XYZ file of C-alpha atoms in Angstrom:
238
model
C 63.215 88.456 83.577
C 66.554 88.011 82.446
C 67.465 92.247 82.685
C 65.851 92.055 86.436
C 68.258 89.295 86.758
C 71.417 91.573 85.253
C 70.386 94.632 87.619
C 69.865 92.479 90.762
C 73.381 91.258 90.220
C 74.888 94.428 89.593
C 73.358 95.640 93.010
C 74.719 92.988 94.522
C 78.106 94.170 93.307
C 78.032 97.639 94.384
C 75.657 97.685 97.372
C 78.590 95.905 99.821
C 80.932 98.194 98.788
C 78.731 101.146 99.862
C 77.759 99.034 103.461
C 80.963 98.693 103.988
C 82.231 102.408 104.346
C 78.455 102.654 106.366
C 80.948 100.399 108.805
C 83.729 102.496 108.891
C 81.335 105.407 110.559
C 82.167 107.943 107.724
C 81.936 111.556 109.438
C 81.649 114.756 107.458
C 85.103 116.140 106.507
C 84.354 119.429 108.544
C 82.279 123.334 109.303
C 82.394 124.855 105.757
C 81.401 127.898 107.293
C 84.396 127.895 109.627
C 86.421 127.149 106.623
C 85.851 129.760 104.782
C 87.354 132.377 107.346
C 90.338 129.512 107.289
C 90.422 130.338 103.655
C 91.701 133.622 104.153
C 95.127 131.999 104.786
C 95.479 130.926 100.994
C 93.737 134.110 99.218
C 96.984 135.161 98.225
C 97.780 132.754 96.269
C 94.695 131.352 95.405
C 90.950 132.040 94.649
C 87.681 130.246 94.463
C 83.941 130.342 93.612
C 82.589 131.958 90.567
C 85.257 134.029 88.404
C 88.078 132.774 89.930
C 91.027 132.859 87.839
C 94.841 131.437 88.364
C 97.116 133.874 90.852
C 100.306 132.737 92.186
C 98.784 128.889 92.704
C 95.830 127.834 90.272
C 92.559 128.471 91.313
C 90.758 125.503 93.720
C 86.743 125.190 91.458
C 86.703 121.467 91.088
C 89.931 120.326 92.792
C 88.355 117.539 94.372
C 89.301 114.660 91.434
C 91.048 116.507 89.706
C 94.616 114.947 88.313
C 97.425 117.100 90.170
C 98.933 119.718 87.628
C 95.918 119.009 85.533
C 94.691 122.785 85.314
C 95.328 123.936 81.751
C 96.592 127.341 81.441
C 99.094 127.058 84.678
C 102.386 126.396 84.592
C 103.096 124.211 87.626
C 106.416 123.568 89.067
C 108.924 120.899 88.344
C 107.796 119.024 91.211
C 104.026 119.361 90.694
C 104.969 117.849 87.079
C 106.625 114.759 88.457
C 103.668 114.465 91.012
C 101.155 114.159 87.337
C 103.443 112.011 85.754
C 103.202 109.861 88.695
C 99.571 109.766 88.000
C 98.727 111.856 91.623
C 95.105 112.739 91.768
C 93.694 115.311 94.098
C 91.836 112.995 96.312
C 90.595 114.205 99.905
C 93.658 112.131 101.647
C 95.865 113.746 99.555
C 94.673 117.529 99.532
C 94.491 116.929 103.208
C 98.564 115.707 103.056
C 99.232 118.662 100.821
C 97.726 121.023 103.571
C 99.737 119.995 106.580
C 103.163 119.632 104.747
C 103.142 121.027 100.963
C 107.273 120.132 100.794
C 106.731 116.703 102.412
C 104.227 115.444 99.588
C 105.368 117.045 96.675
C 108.779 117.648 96.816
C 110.236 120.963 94.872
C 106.378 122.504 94.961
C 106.694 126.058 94.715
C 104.383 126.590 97.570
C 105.578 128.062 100.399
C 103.139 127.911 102.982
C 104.058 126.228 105.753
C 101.018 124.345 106.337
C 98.261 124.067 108.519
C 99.014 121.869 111.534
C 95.544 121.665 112.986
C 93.341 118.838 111.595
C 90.293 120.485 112.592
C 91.592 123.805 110.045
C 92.610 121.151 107.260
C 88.849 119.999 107.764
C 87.097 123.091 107.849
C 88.625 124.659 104.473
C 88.362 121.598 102.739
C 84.679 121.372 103.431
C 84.651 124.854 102.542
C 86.505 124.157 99.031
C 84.225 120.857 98.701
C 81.586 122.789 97.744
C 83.097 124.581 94.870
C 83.389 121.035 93.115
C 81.664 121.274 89.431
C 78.876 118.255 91.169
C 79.637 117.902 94.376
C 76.569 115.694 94.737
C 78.009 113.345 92.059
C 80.832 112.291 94.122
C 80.340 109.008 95.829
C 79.852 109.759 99.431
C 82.987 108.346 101.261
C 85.231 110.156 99.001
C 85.473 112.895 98.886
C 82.257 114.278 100.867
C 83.456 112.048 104.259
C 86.242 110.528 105.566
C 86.371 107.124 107.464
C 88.355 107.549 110.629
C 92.104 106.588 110.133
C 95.223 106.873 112.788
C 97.615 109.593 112.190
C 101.234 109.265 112.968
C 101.969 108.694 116.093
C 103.762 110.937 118.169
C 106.551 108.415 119.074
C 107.338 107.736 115.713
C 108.070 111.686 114.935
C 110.023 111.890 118.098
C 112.533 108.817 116.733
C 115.677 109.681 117.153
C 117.970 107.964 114.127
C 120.903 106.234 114.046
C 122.821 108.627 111.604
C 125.776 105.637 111.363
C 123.000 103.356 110.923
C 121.578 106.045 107.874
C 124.441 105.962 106.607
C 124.718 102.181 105.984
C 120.861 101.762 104.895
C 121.578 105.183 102.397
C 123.360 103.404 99.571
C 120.005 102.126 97.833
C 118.151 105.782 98.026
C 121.996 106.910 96.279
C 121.607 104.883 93.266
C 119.463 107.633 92.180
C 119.563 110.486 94.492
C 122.636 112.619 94.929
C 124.576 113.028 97.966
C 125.466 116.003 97.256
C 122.257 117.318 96.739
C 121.919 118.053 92.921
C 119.251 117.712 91.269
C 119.090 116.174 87.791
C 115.508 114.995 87.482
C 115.521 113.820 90.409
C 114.424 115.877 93.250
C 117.347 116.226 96.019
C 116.754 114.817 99.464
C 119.827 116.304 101.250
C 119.062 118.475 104.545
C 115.385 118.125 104.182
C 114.289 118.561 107.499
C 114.064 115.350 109.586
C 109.993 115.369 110.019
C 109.837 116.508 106.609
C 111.923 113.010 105.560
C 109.997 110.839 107.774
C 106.229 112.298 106.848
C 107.322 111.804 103.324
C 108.572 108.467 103.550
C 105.575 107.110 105.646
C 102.675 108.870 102.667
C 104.825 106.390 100.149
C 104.071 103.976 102.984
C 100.296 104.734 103.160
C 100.733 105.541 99.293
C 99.682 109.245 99.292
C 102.526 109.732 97.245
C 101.500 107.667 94.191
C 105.409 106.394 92.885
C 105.479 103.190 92.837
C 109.487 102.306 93.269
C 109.182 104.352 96.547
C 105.821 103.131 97.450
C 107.518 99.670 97.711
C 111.332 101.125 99.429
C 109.399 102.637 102.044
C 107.534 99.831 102.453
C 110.388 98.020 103.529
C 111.579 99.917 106.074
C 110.385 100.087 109.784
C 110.000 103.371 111.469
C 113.323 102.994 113.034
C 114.991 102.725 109.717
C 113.341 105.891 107.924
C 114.547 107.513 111.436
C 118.139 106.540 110.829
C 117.852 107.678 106.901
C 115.998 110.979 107.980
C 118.809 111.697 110.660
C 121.724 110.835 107.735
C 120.225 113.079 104.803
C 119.601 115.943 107.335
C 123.025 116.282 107.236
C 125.052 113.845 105.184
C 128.579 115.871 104.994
């Protein structure tokens, strides 16, 4: 009686938790058939399904979960190495990030792919790359197999124009460890980054995509007015 008594509480634990992504409407991330043709995008820099080996980028078998620059045997960029230390797991929120702006969640990445722009392609191959996960039916079933529905950016908040005085003012905090001049010593430069690319990076430390915690909490401080102004300042600072 008293282990029926353990198991019916520990179902009463985890059973809410699963009703309550039921409530979210979780939809399947996308057509893995249709993502494999995407796929042909990244196979030259990147392979997967059985033998694949490390090219240019490491090979994708059993990214989903897997701690970013966790892949032994490939020597990641600077950038990918502050993304580990960070303790940045490849999550389907984040792989999805990575796909539509490499630069904007990992800054100094040495990938150089511009990134797919179309949610329904960012779907489609990571459905396709889903399936090359060591257990794919061993991962819980919001995450990474479906996705509850969440709101993207809004247009108006790309199309900000900043303040660059305004920048200016609020840039003395991000100075104290990033260089106006846009050196880099250990600390990745954010001097004439591309506006969206400032602003799409500031708002996944907002959403926490981008796992630092310092930054998680300075961008969440600032309104989308504010990361306009700083985006317009660094773009061009001189």
């Amino acid at each position: 009686m008293r282990l029926l008594t353990l198991i019916t509480l520990a179902l009463s634990l985890v059973l809410p938790v699963a009703g309550a992504w039921a409530d979210e409407e979780a939809v399947p991330i996308g057509d893995a058939e249709r993502g494999a043709k995407v796929f042909n995008q990244c196979k030259g820099c990147h392979q997967v399904g059985a033998g694949a080996e490390n090219r240019i980028g490491p090979h994708l078998n059993g990214v989903f979960g897997r701690p970013a620059g966790g892949l032994d045997g490939f020597a990641y960029s600077k950038g990918m190495q502050r993304a580990a230390s960070d303790g940045m797991v490849w999550d389907l929120r984040r792989l999805d990030a990575y796909l539509e702006n490499p630069r904007a969640l990992v800054s100094g990445t040495r990938m150089s792919f511009r990134g797919l722009k179309n949610p329904a392609d960012r779907d489609d191959v990571l459905a396709y790359v889903r399936g090359f996960s060591d257990s794919p039916q061993n991962i819980p079933e919001a995450a990474p197999t479906a996705q509850h529905r969440e709101v993207d950016l809004p247009p108006d908040v790309l199309e900000l124009v900043g303040d660059t005085a305004y920048g200016e003012y609020l840039s003395s905090e991000c100075k104290t460890c990033h260089q106006r001049d846009g050196s880099d010593a250990g600390i990745p430069s954010i001097t004439h980054w591309p506006e969206e690319d400032f602003v799409v990076a500031m708002h996944a430390y907002k959403q926490k995509l981008r796992p630092h915690p310092v930054m998680q909490m300075m961008a969440g401080r600032l309104s989308d007015e504010e990361i306009a102004a700083l985006a317009a300042y660094f773009k061009d600072p001189d």
